[in-house]
Amino acid sequence: MDIQYILDAYSCVVYIISYISKSERELGLLLQQTKTEAADGNLDAQRTMKKVGTAYFHFRELSTQEAVFRVIGLRLKECSRKVQFIPLGENPCRMSIPLKELQQKSKTLKMKKSIDDGSDDDGDSDDIWLKSITDRYKNRPDLERFDQMCLATFCSEFSVLAETQIPNKINEDTTFKLKNDMGYIRKRTRTSDAVIKYARFSVESAPEQYYQSILQLFLPYRLNEQLKPPQFLSYADFYNSGFIKYSQMEDLSSVQNIVNFNMSKFVKKDKELEIAEKQLEERGYQEDAWAQLCPETEKERHECNEVGENTTTQEVDSPELGIPDLNQTDKPTDENVMVQKTCFSRSEVIPLLRTLKETKAHIF
């Protein structure tokens, strides 16, 4: 097991990136040579893939821990908390309704138009998108607990219920109905709050996108116009000099104070991560960084390679013999299904025939 001291964010980033991007130069050259040999031999696509796969299976270095991990069938990653992605920006990424449902909806609209005015309309509609988490947030209930709730808190503390998950008897303390037929949400009580995931922008290189994103995430709103009122020229102006008033409060609240307070609950060590990212870009990525970070591991790997080269093992004639999946051939086989006959003696058959009914007895 490799245990390294991590003193700052930059060391953590370098360690993780170096580990997941360890170079396998020898394996890459071997696969390229195998592909070239397959092309020179005029092999078809199936045989070429089979040849390359065989070379990969036999010559790739695999640690004991990784082999045990694959044999046991453990998950690649497992988290104790859910991760919720939040789309941000003027035109965020959205999922469309399945094509089959769109076609059925178009036919229904055409039939309705034809019945109403007797004309055949195209039946086009802009309602082709699935309901996003942002749409559900804007249609949250008109309750006091939701009035001052920002989008980040909404996504972290509540989960959207599917139609099959809606209970017959709704618990009003944990389950709430959204407005405009947006479905139901339920507070996460059995599990911890979800970890929010969103696009990050730099305040130096993209200031307008940065302030727009933090206003969308950490400022309570129900309409997009509330993120930048008409009297403000930019999102940065509204963040620095804007004030809002909640329905239950008489005094005005600073937009900057509200955003910073909500942001402090979710954003941890943001500045340190930005500095680490800049340092990595300035210093550049080293191809053999893992060998420098963990020289003991690389030394053990080279020693194992030397031991393997000096150890004589019995080689098989074909590398495919040890892999059953690669031994599949299309050659016909002479194996047939054997039919075993069951024979009864006369003394065994006569008692059985006597027990038959008259109709069945005529058959024999």
Short mmCIF file of N, CA and C in Angstrom, two decimals, residues 54-203:
data_model
loop_
_atom_site.label_atom_id
_atom_site.label_comp_id
_atom_site.label_asym_id
_atom_site.label_seq_id
_atom_site.Cartn_x
_atom_site.Cartn_y
_atom_site.Cartn_z
N THR A 54 -5.82 -10.51 -27.39
CA THR A 54 -4.96 -11.55 -26.83
C THR A 54 -3.65 -10.97 -26.32
N ALA A 55 -3.07 -10.06 -27.10
CA ALA A 55 -1.82 -9.43 -26.67
C ALA A 55 -2.04 -8.59 -25.41
N TYR A 56 -3.17 -7.92 -25.33
CA TYR A 56 -3.46 -7.10 -24.15
C TYR A 56 -3.63 -7.97 -22.91
N PHE A 57 -4.35 -9.09 -23.05
CA PHE A 57 -4.60 -9.96 -21.91
C PHE A 57 -3.31 -10.58 -21.37
N HIS A 58 -2.36 -10.88 -22.25
CA HIS A 58 -1.18 -11.62 -21.83
C HIS A 58 -0.06 -10.72 -21.34
N PHE A 59 0.02 -9.50 -21.82
CA PHE A 59 1.19 -8.69 -21.54
C PHE A 59 0.91 -7.47 -20.67
N ARG A 60 -0.35 -7.23 -20.29
CA ARG A 60 -0.62 -6.09 -19.42
C ARG A 60 -0.25 -6.44 -17.98
N GLU A 61 0.43 -5.48 -17.31
CA GLU A 61 0.81 -5.69 -15.92
C GLU A 61 -0.40 -5.43 -15.02
N LEU A 62 -0.65 -6.36 -14.14
CA LEU A 62 -1.81 -6.27 -13.26
C LEU A 62 -1.37 -6.56 -11.84
N SER A 63 -1.66 -5.63 -10.94
CA SER A 63 -1.27 -5.82 -9.54
C SER A 63 -2.19 -6.83 -8.86
N THR A 64 -1.73 -7.33 -7.73
CA THR A 64 -2.52 -8.31 -6.99
C THR A 64 -3.82 -7.69 -6.49
N GLN A 65 -3.72 -6.43 -6.03
CA GLN A 65 -4.92 -5.77 -5.51
C GLN A 65 -5.96 -5.58 -6.61
N GLU A 66 -5.51 -5.21 -7.81
CA GLU A 66 -6.46 -5.00 -8.90
C GLU A 66 -7.06 -6.33 -9.35
N ALA A 67 -6.26 -7.39 -9.34
CA ALA A 67 -6.79 -8.70 -9.73
C ALA A 67 -7.85 -9.17 -8.75
N VAL A 68 -7.59 -9.01 -7.45
CA VAL A 68 -8.59 -9.39 -6.44
C VAL A 68 -9.83 -8.53 -6.58
N PHE A 69 -9.64 -7.25 -6.86
CA PHE A 69 -10.77 -6.34 -7.03
C PHE A 69 -11.68 -6.79 -8.16
N ARG A 70 -11.09 -7.24 -9.26
CA ARG A 70 -11.89 -7.67 -10.41
C ARG A 70 -12.54 -9.02 -10.18
N VAL A 71 -11.83 -9.93 -9.52
CA VAL A 71 -12.39 -11.26 -9.28
C VAL A 71 -13.58 -11.18 -8.33
N ILE A 72 -13.45 -10.39 -7.28
CA ILE A 72 -14.54 -10.26 -6.31
C ILE A 72 -15.71 -9.49 -6.90
N GLY A 73 -15.45 -8.63 -7.86
CA GLY A 73 -16.52 -7.85 -8.47
C GLY A 73 -16.94 -6.66 -7.65
N LEU A 74 -15.98 -5.99 -7.03
CA LEU A 74 -16.30 -4.80 -6.24
C LEU A 74 -16.67 -3.65 -7.16
N ARG A 75 -17.35 -2.68 -6.61
CA ARG A 75 -17.75 -1.51 -7.38
C ARG A 75 -16.54 -0.62 -7.63
N LEU A 76 -16.57 0.07 -8.77
CA LEU A 76 -15.48 0.97 -9.09
C LEU A 76 -15.40 2.11 -8.08
N LYS A 77 -16.54 2.61 -7.67
CA LYS A 77 -16.58 3.62 -6.61
C LYS A 77 -17.90 3.48 -5.87
N GLU A 78 -17.88 3.85 -4.62
CA GLU A 78 -19.07 3.76 -3.79
C GLU A 78 -19.06 4.94 -2.83
N CYS A 79 -20.13 5.68 -2.81
CA CYS A 79 -20.23 6.89 -2.00
C CYS A 79 -21.34 6.73 -0.97
N SER A 80 -21.11 7.29 0.18
CA SER A 80 -22.14 7.28 1.22
C SER A 80 -23.17 8.38 1.01
N ARG A 81 -22.90 9.30 0.09
CA ARG A 81 -23.81 10.41 -0.18
C ARG A 81 -24.08 10.50 -1.67
N LYS A 82 -25.28 10.90 -2.01
CA LYS A 82 -25.65 11.09 -3.41
C LYS A 82 -24.97 12.34 -3.97
N VAL A 83 -24.81 12.35 -5.28
CA VAL A 83 -24.22 13.49 -5.98
C VAL A 83 -25.27 14.04 -6.94
N GLN A 84 -25.58 15.32 -6.82
CA GLN A 84 -26.60 15.97 -7.64
C GLN A 84 -25.94 17.04 -8.50
N PHE A 85 -26.06 16.90 -9.82
CA PHE A 85 -25.52 17.90 -10.74
C PHE A 85 -26.55 19.00 -10.97
N ILE A 86 -26.09 20.25 -10.95
CA ILE A 86 -26.97 21.40 -11.13
C ILE A 86 -26.55 22.14 -12.40
N PRO A 87 -27.38 22.18 -13.44
CA PRO A 87 -27.02 22.94 -14.65
C PRO A 87 -27.16 24.43 -14.41
N LEU A 88 -26.19 25.20 -14.92
CA LEU A 88 -26.17 26.64 -14.72
C LEU A 88 -25.95 27.34 -16.05
N GLY A 89 -26.18 28.66 -16.06
CA GLY A 89 -25.92 29.46 -17.25
C GLY A 89 -27.20 29.92 -17.93
N GLU A 90 -27.01 30.71 -18.99
CA GLU A 90 -28.15 31.22 -19.76
C GLU A 90 -28.88 30.10 -20.48
N ASN A 91 -28.13 29.19 -21.09
CA ASN A 91 -28.72 28.09 -21.85
C ASN A 91 -28.10 26.78 -21.37
N PRO A 92 -28.50 26.27 -20.21
CA PRO A 92 -27.87 25.07 -19.67
C PRO A 92 -28.27 23.83 -20.46
N CYS A 93 -27.51 22.77 -20.24
CA CYS A 93 -27.79 21.49 -20.89
C CYS A 93 -29.09 20.91 -20.36
N ARG A 94 -29.95 20.47 -21.28
CA ARG A 94 -31.24 19.90 -20.90
C ARG A 94 -31.47 18.60 -21.65
N MET A 95 -32.27 17.73 -21.06
CA MET A 95 -32.61 16.45 -21.66
C MET A 95 -33.97 16.56 -22.34
N SER A 96 -34.05 16.03 -23.56
CA SER A 96 -35.30 16.09 -24.31
C SER A 96 -36.17 14.88 -23.98
N ILE A 97 -37.45 15.01 -24.28
CA ILE A 97 -38.39 13.91 -24.10
C ILE A 97 -38.04 12.81 -25.11
N PRO A 98 -38.19 11.54 -24.77
CA PRO A 98 -37.91 10.46 -25.73
C PRO A 98 -38.65 10.65 -27.04
N LEU A 99 -38.00 10.25 -28.14
CA LEU A 99 -38.54 10.47 -29.48
C LEU A 99 -39.91 9.82 -29.65
N LYS A 100 -40.11 8.64 -29.08
CA LYS A 100 -41.39 7.95 -29.22
C LYS A 100 -42.52 8.77 -28.60
N GLU A 101 -42.27 9.37 -27.44
CA GLU A 101 -43.29 10.19 -26.80
C GLU A 101 -43.54 11.48 -27.59
N LEU A 102 -42.49 12.05 -28.18
CA LEU A 102 -42.67 13.25 -29.00
C LEU A 102 -43.52 12.95 -30.22
N GLN A 103 -43.29 11.81 -30.87
CA GLN A 103 -44.09 11.46 -32.03
C GLN A 103 -45.55 11.24 -31.65
N GLN A 104 -45.79 10.57 -30.54
CA GLN A 104 -47.16 10.36 -30.09
C GLN A 104 -47.83 11.68 -29.72
N LYS A 105 -47.08 12.57 -29.11
CA LYS A 105 -47.62 13.87 -28.75
C LYS A 105 -47.95 14.69 -29.98
N SER A 106 -47.10 14.61 -31.01
CA SER A 106 -47.36 15.34 -32.24
C SER A 106 -48.62 14.83 -32.94
N LYS A 107 -48.84 13.51 -32.96
CA LYS A 107 -50.06 12.97 -33.56
C LYS A 107 -51.30 13.43 -32.81
N THR A 108 -51.21 13.46 -31.49
CA THR A 108 -52.36 13.90 -30.69
C THR A 108 -52.69 15.36 -30.96
N LEU A 109 -51.67 16.21 -31.07
CA LEU A 109 -51.91 17.63 -31.34
C LEU A 109 -52.49 17.84 -32.73
N LYS A 110 -52.03 17.07 -33.71
CA LYS A 110 -52.58 17.21 -35.06
C LYS A 110 -54.05 16.82 -35.10
N MET A 111 -54.40 15.74 -34.43
CA MET A 111 -55.80 15.32 -34.40
C MET A 111 -56.67 16.35 -33.69
N LYS A 112 -56.14 16.94 -32.63
CA LYS A 112 -56.91 17.95 -31.89
C LYS A 112 -57.11 19.20 -32.72
N LYS A 113 -56.07 19.64 -33.44
CA LYS A 113 -56.19 20.81 -34.31
C LYS A 113 -57.18 20.56 -35.43
N SER A 114 -57.13 19.36 -36.00
CA SER A 114 -58.03 19.03 -37.10
C SER A 114 -59.49 19.02 -36.65
N ILE A 115 -59.74 18.55 -35.43
CA ILE A 115 -61.12 18.52 -34.92
C ILE A 115 -61.61 19.91 -34.56
N ASP A 116 -60.74 20.75 -34.03
CA ASP A 116 -61.16 22.08 -33.56
C ASP A 116 -61.49 23.01 -34.71
N ASP A 117 -60.59 23.20 -35.67
CA ASP A 117 -60.81 24.19 -36.73
C ASP A 117 -60.85 23.57 -38.12
N GLY A 118 -60.76 22.25 -38.23
CA GLY A 118 -60.85 21.60 -39.52
C GLY A 118 -59.63 21.77 -40.38
N SER A 119 -58.53 22.29 -39.85
CA SER A 119 -57.31 22.50 -40.61
C SER A 119 -56.23 21.59 -40.07
N ASP A 120 -55.34 21.21 -40.92
CA ASP A 120 -54.23 20.32 -40.55
C ASP A 120 -53.02 21.16 -40.23
N ASP A 121 -52.75 21.32 -38.94
CA ASP A 121 -51.61 22.12 -38.49
C ASP A 121 -50.41 21.21 -38.25
N ASP A 122 -49.25 21.81 -38.21
CA ASP A 122 -48.04 21.02 -37.98
C ASP A 122 -47.99 20.47 -36.57
N GLY A 123 -48.64 21.13 -35.65
CA GLY A 123 -48.65 20.65 -34.27
C GLY A 123 -47.31 20.81 -33.58
N ASP A 124 -46.50 21.79 -34.02
CA ASP A 124 -45.21 21.99 -33.39
C ASP A 124 -45.39 22.58 -31.99
N SER A 125 -44.52 22.20 -31.11
CA SER A 125 -44.57 22.69 -29.74
C SER A 125 -43.16 22.82 -29.21
N ASP A 126 -42.95 23.85 -28.37
CA ASP A 126 -41.64 24.05 -27.76
C ASP A 126 -41.47 23.20 -26.50
N ASP A 127 -42.52 22.55 -26.08
CA ASP A 127 -42.47 21.75 -24.86
C ASP A 127 -41.91 20.37 -25.18
N ILE A 128 -40.61 20.33 -25.46
CA ILE A 128 -39.97 19.07 -25.82
C ILE A 128 -38.92 18.66 -24.78
N TRP A 129 -38.79 19.43 -23.71
CA TRP A 129 -37.74 19.18 -22.74
C TRP A 129 -38.30 18.53 -21.48
N LEU A 130 -37.49 17.70 -20.86
CA LEU A 130 -37.85 17.13 -19.57
C LEU A 130 -37.75 18.19 -18.48
N LYS A 131 -38.44 17.97 -17.40
CA LYS A 131 -38.40 18.92 -16.29
C LYS A 131 -37.05 18.81 -15.58
N SER A 132 -36.36 19.92 -15.49
CA SER A 132 -35.05 19.92 -14.84
C SER A 132 -35.19 20.24 -13.36
N ILE A 133 -34.11 20.07 -12.64
CA ILE A 133 -34.12 20.37 -11.21
C ILE A 133 -34.30 21.86 -10.97
N THR A 134 -33.84 22.69 -11.92
CA THR A 134 -34.03 24.13 -11.79
C THR A 134 -35.50 24.50 -11.97
N ASP A 135 -36.19 23.86 -12.91
CA ASP A 135 -37.62 24.12 -13.09
C ASP A 135 -38.41 23.73 -11.85
N ARG A 136 -38.05 22.65 -11.22
CA ARG A 136 -38.75 22.23 -10.01
C ARG A 136 -38.46 23.19 -8.86
N TYR A 137 -37.24 23.72 -8.82
CA TYR A 137 -36.91 24.67 -7.75
C TYR A 137 -37.74 25.95 -7.87
N LYS A 138 -37.91 26.43 -9.10
CA LYS A 138 -38.70 27.65 -9.29
C LYS A 138 -40.16 27.44 -8.91
N ASN A 139 -40.64 26.22 -8.95
CA ASN A 139 -42.03 25.92 -8.62
C ASN A 139 -42.15 25.25 -7.26
N ARG A 140 -41.26 25.57 -6.35
CA ARG A 140 -41.34 25.02 -5.00
C ARG A 140 -42.56 25.60 -4.27
N PRO A 141 -43.04 24.94 -3.23
CA PRO A 141 -44.26 25.40 -2.54
C PRO A 141 -44.09 26.78 -1.92
N ASP A 142 -45.21 27.46 -1.76
CA ASP A 142 -45.22 28.79 -1.13
C ASP A 142 -45.29 28.63 0.39
N LEU A 143 -44.26 28.05 0.94
CA LEU A 143 -44.17 27.87 2.39
C LEU A 143 -42.99 28.66 2.92
N GLU A 144 -43.02 28.93 4.22
CA GLU A 144 -41.99 29.76 4.82
C GLU A 144 -40.61 29.11 4.74
N ARG A 145 -40.55 27.79 4.86
CA ARG A 145 -39.27 27.10 4.84
C ARG A 145 -38.63 27.12 3.46
N PHE A 146 -39.43 27.30 2.41
CA PHE A 146 -38.90 27.35 1.05
C PHE A 146 -38.67 28.77 0.55
N ASP A 147 -39.15 29.77 1.27
CA ASP A 147 -39.05 31.14 0.77
C ASP A 147 -37.60 31.61 0.72
N GLN A 148 -36.82 31.27 1.74
CA GLN A 148 -35.43 31.72 1.80
C GLN A 148 -34.44 30.60 1.44
N MET A 149 -34.91 29.60 0.73
CA MET A 149 -34.06 28.46 0.37
C MET A 149 -33.46 28.69 -1.01
N CYS A 150 -32.14 28.54 -1.11
CA CYS A 150 -31.46 28.70 -2.39
C CYS A 150 -31.47 27.39 -3.17
N LEU A 151 -31.05 27.45 -4.42
CA LEU A 151 -31.06 26.28 -5.29
C LEU A 151 -30.12 25.19 -4.78
N ALA A 152 -28.96 25.58 -4.26
CA ALA A 152 -28.01 24.58 -3.76
C ALA A 152 -28.59 23.80 -2.59
N THR A 153 -29.23 24.48 -1.66
CA THR A 153 -29.84 23.80 -0.52
C THR A 153 -30.99 22.92 -0.96
N PHE A 154 -31.77 23.39 -1.92
CA PHE A 154 -32.91 22.62 -2.43
C PHE A 154 -32.44 21.30 -3.04
N CYS A 155 -31.39 21.34 -3.84
CA CYS A 155 -30.88 20.12 -4.49
C CYS A 155 -30.19 19.19 -3.50
N SER A 156 -29.60 19.76 -2.47
CA SER A 156 -28.86 18.95 -1.51
C SER A 156 -29.78 18.26 -0.51
N GLU A 157 -30.81 18.94 -0.06
CA GLU A 157 -31.66 18.40 1.02
C GLU A 157 -32.88 17.65 0.51
N PHE A 158 -33.27 17.82 -0.76
CA PHE A 158 -34.50 17.20 -1.26
C PHE A 158 -34.19 16.37 -2.50
N SER A 159 -34.97 15.33 -2.68
CA SER A 159 -34.88 14.47 -3.86
C SER A 159 -36.23 14.44 -4.57
N VAL A 160 -36.20 14.32 -5.89
CA VAL A 160 -37.43 14.30 -6.69
C VAL A 160 -37.98 12.88 -6.70
N LEU A 161 -39.28 12.76 -6.48
CA LEU A 161 -39.93 11.46 -6.46
C LEU A 161 -40.49 11.13 -7.84
N ALA A 162 -40.27 9.91 -8.27
CA ALA A 162 -40.90 9.43 -9.50
C ALA A 162 -42.37 9.12 -9.23
N GLU A 163 -43.13 8.91 -10.30
CA GLU A 163 -44.56 8.65 -10.13
C GLU A 163 -44.81 7.37 -9.33
N THR A 164 -43.95 6.39 -9.50
CA THR A 164 -44.12 5.13 -8.76
C THR A 164 -43.68 5.24 -7.31
N GLN A 165 -42.95 6.30 -6.95
CA GLN A 165 -42.46 6.47 -5.58
C GLN A 165 -43.39 7.31 -4.72
N ILE A 166 -44.42 7.88 -5.31
CA ILE A 166 -45.34 8.73 -4.54
C ILE A 166 -46.20 7.84 -3.65
N PRO A 167 -46.17 8.01 -2.34
CA PRO A 167 -46.96 7.14 -1.45
C PRO A 167 -48.43 7.50 -1.49
N ASN A 168 -49.26 6.53 -1.10
CA ASN A 168 -50.71 6.79 -1.03
C ASN A 168 -51.04 7.79 0.07
N LYS A 169 -50.35 7.67 1.19
CA LYS A 169 -50.54 8.59 2.30
C LYS A 169 -49.28 9.43 2.43
N ILE A 170 -49.40 10.72 2.12
CA ILE A 170 -48.24 11.61 2.06
C ILE A 170 -47.96 12.18 3.45
N ASN A 171 -46.70 12.12 3.84
CA ASN A 171 -46.25 12.74 5.08
C ASN A 171 -45.96 14.21 4.80
N GLU A 172 -46.76 15.09 5.35
CA GLU A 172 -46.65 16.52 5.05
C GLU A 172 -45.39 17.14 5.64
N ASP A 173 -44.72 16.45 6.55
CA ASP A 173 -43.49 16.99 7.14
C ASP A 173 -42.27 16.75 6.26
N THR A 174 -42.31 15.74 5.42
CA THR A 174 -41.14 15.40 4.59
C THR A 174 -41.43 15.41 3.10
N THR A 175 -42.68 15.27 2.69
CA THR A 175 -43.03 15.20 1.27
C THR A 175 -43.88 16.41 0.90
N PHE A 176 -43.53 17.05 -0.22
CA PHE A 176 -44.21 18.28 -0.63
C PHE A 176 -44.54 18.20 -2.12
N LYS A 177 -45.66 18.79 -2.47
CA LYS A 177 -46.09 18.85 -3.87
C LYS A 177 -45.66 20.17 -4.48
N LEU A 178 -45.04 20.10 -5.65
CA LEU A 178 -44.60 21.30 -6.35
C LEU A 178 -45.74 21.91 -7.13
N LYS A 179 -45.59 23.16 -7.47
CA LYS A 179 -46.62 23.87 -8.22
C LYS A 179 -46.53 23.52 -9.70
N ASN A 180 -47.63 23.81 -10.41
CA ASN A 180 -47.70 23.65 -11.87
C ASN A 180 -47.40 22.21 -12.32
N ASP A 181 -47.88 21.25 -11.54
CA ASP A 181 -47.74 19.82 -11.88
C ASP A 181 -46.28 19.42 -12.12
N MET A 182 -45.41 19.91 -11.26
CA MET A 182 -43.99 19.58 -11.37
C MET A 182 -43.61 18.35 -10.55
N GLY A 183 -44.58 17.70 -9.95
CA GLY A 183 -44.29 16.47 -9.21
C GLY A 183 -44.16 16.70 -7.72
N TYR A 184 -43.48 15.77 -7.08
CA TYR A 184 -43.30 15.79 -5.63
C TYR A 184 -41.82 15.73 -5.29
N ILE A 185 -41.49 16.26 -4.13
CA ILE A 185 -40.13 16.18 -3.59
C ILE A 185 -40.20 15.64 -2.17
N ARG A 186 -39.10 15.04 -1.74
CA ARG A 186 -39.05 14.48 -0.39
C ARG A 186 -37.71 14.86 0.24
N LYS A 187 -37.77 15.21 1.50
CA LYS A 187 -36.55 15.57 2.22
C LYS A 187 -35.73 14.32 2.50
N ARG A 188 -34.42 14.42 2.36
CA ARG A 188 -33.54 13.29 2.61
C ARG A 188 -33.40 13.11 4.13
N THR A 189 -34.04 12.10 4.64
CA THR A 189 -34.00 11.82 6.08
C THR A 189 -33.21 10.56 6.40
N ARG A 190 -33.28 9.57 5.55
CA ARG A 190 -32.57 8.31 5.81
C ARG A 190 -31.10 8.41 5.43
N THR A 191 -30.75 9.30 4.55
CA THR A 191 -29.37 9.48 4.12
C THR A 191 -28.94 10.92 4.38
N SER A 192 -27.64 11.15 4.24
CA SER A 192 -27.12 12.51 4.41
C SER A 192 -27.49 13.36 3.20
N ASP A 193 -27.32 14.66 3.35
CA ASP A 193 -27.59 15.56 2.24
C ASP A 193 -26.67 15.26 1.06
N ALA A 194 -27.18 15.48 -0.13
CA ALA A 194 -26.41 15.17 -1.34
C ALA A 194 -25.30 16.19 -1.55
N VAL A 195 -24.27 15.78 -2.24
CA VAL A 195 -23.18 16.66 -2.63
C VAL A 195 -23.53 17.29 -3.97
N ILE A 196 -23.51 18.61 -4.05
CA ILE A 196 -23.87 19.29 -5.29
C ILE A 196 -22.65 19.38 -6.20
N LYS A 197 -22.91 19.30 -7.48
CA LYS A 197 -21.88 19.34 -8.50
C LYS A 197 -22.31 20.33 -9.57
N TYR A 198 -21.44 21.26 -9.93
CA TYR A 198 -21.80 22.31 -10.88
C TYR A 198 -20.55 22.82 -11.57
N ALA A 199 -20.76 23.57 -12.64
CA ALA A 199 -19.65 24.14 -13.40
C ALA A 199 -19.05 25.31 -12.64
N ARG A 200 -17.73 25.36 -12.59
CA ARG A 200 -17.03 26.43 -11.90
C ARG A 200 -16.42 27.38 -12.92
N PHE A 201 -16.55 28.68 -12.63
CA PHE A 201 -16.00 29.71 -13.50
C PHE A 201 -15.02 30.56 -12.70
N SER A 202 -14.07 31.15 -13.40
CA SER A 202 -13.06 31.99 -12.77
C SER A 202 -13.54 33.43 -12.74
N VAL A 203 -13.36 34.08 -11.60
CA VAL A 203 -13.78 35.47 -11.47
C VAL A 203 -12.89 36.40 -12.28
#
